[in-house]
Short mmCIF file of C-alpha atoms in Angstrom, two decimals:
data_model
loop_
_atom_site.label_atom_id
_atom_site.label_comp_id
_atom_site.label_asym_id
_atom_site.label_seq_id
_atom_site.Cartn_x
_atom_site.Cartn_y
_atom_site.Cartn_z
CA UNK Z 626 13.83 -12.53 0.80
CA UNK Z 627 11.31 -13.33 -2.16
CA UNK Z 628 11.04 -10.68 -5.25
CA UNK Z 629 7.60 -9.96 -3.99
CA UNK Z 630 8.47 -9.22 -0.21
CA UNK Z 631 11.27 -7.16 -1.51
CA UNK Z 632 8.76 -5.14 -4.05
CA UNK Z 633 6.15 -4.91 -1.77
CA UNK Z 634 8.65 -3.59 0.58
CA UNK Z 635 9.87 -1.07 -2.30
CA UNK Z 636 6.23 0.37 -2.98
CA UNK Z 637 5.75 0.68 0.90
CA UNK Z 638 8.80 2.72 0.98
CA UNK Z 639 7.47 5.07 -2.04
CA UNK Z 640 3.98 5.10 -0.47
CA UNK Z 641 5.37 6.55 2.43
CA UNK Z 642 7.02 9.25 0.98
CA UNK Z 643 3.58 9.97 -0.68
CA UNK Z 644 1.40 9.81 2.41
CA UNK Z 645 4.12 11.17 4.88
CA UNK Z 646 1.41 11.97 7.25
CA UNK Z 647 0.22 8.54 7.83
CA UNK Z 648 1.51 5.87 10.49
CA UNK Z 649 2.98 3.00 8.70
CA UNK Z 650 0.78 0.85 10.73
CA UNK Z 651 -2.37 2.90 9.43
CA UNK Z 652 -0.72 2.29 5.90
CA UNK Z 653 -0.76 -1.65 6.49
CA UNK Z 654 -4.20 -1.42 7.75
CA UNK Z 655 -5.40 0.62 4.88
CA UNK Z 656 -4.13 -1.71 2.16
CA UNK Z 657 -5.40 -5.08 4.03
CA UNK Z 658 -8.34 -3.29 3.37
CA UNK Z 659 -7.88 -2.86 -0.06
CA UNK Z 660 -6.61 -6.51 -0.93
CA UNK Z 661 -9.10 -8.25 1.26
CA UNK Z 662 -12.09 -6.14 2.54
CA UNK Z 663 -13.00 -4.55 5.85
CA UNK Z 664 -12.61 -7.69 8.44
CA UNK Z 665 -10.57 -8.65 11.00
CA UNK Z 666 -9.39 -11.79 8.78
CA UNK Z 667 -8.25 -9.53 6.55
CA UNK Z 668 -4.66 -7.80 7.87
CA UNK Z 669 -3.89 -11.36 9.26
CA UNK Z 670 -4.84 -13.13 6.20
CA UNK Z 671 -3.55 -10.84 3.25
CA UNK Z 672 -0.80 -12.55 1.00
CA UNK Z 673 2.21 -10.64 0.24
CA UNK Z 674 1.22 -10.57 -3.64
CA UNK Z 675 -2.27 -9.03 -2.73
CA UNK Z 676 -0.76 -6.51 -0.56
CA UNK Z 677 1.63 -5.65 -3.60
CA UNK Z 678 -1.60 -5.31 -5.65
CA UNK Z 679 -3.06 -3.13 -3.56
CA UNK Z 680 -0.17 -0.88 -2.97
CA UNK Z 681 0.65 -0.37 -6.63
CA UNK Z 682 -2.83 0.80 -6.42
CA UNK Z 683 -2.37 2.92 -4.16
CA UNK Z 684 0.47 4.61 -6.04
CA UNK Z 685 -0.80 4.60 -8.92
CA UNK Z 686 -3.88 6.87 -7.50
CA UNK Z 687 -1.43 8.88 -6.05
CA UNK Z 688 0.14 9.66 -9.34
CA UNK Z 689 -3.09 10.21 -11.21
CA UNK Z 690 -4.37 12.74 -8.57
CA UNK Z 691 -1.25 14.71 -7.35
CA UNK Z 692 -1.60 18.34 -7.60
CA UNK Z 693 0.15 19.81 -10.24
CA UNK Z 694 2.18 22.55 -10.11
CA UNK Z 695 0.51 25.82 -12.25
#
């Protein structure tokens, strides 16, 4: 496996214990979206290394927005 399957892989691991509530297949959908746009093209057509991108993203949203404890 490549570094960026096995990092992409990593994030979607950490992403899921972030969004425990969504499908992974939801999850996939949602960041094909983010890498390449709402189209058909664009779950079958996103590269590993934009789907990293976008997932990073993701996370990194997550972290700015959490709720923090008072």
């Amino acid at each position: 496996m490549n570094p960026v399957r096995q990092d992409l892989l990593n994030v979607l691991a950490e992403l899921s214990a972030a969004m425990p509530d969504v499908r992974f297949g939801q999850l996939i959908a949602n960041l094909s979206t983010l890498a390449r746009g709402l189209s058909a093209e664009g779950l079958w057509d996103a590269e590993d290394e934009e789907l990293l991108a976008a997932a990073q993203e993701q996370l990194t949203y997550f972290a700015e927005h959490a709720e923090k404890p008072e």
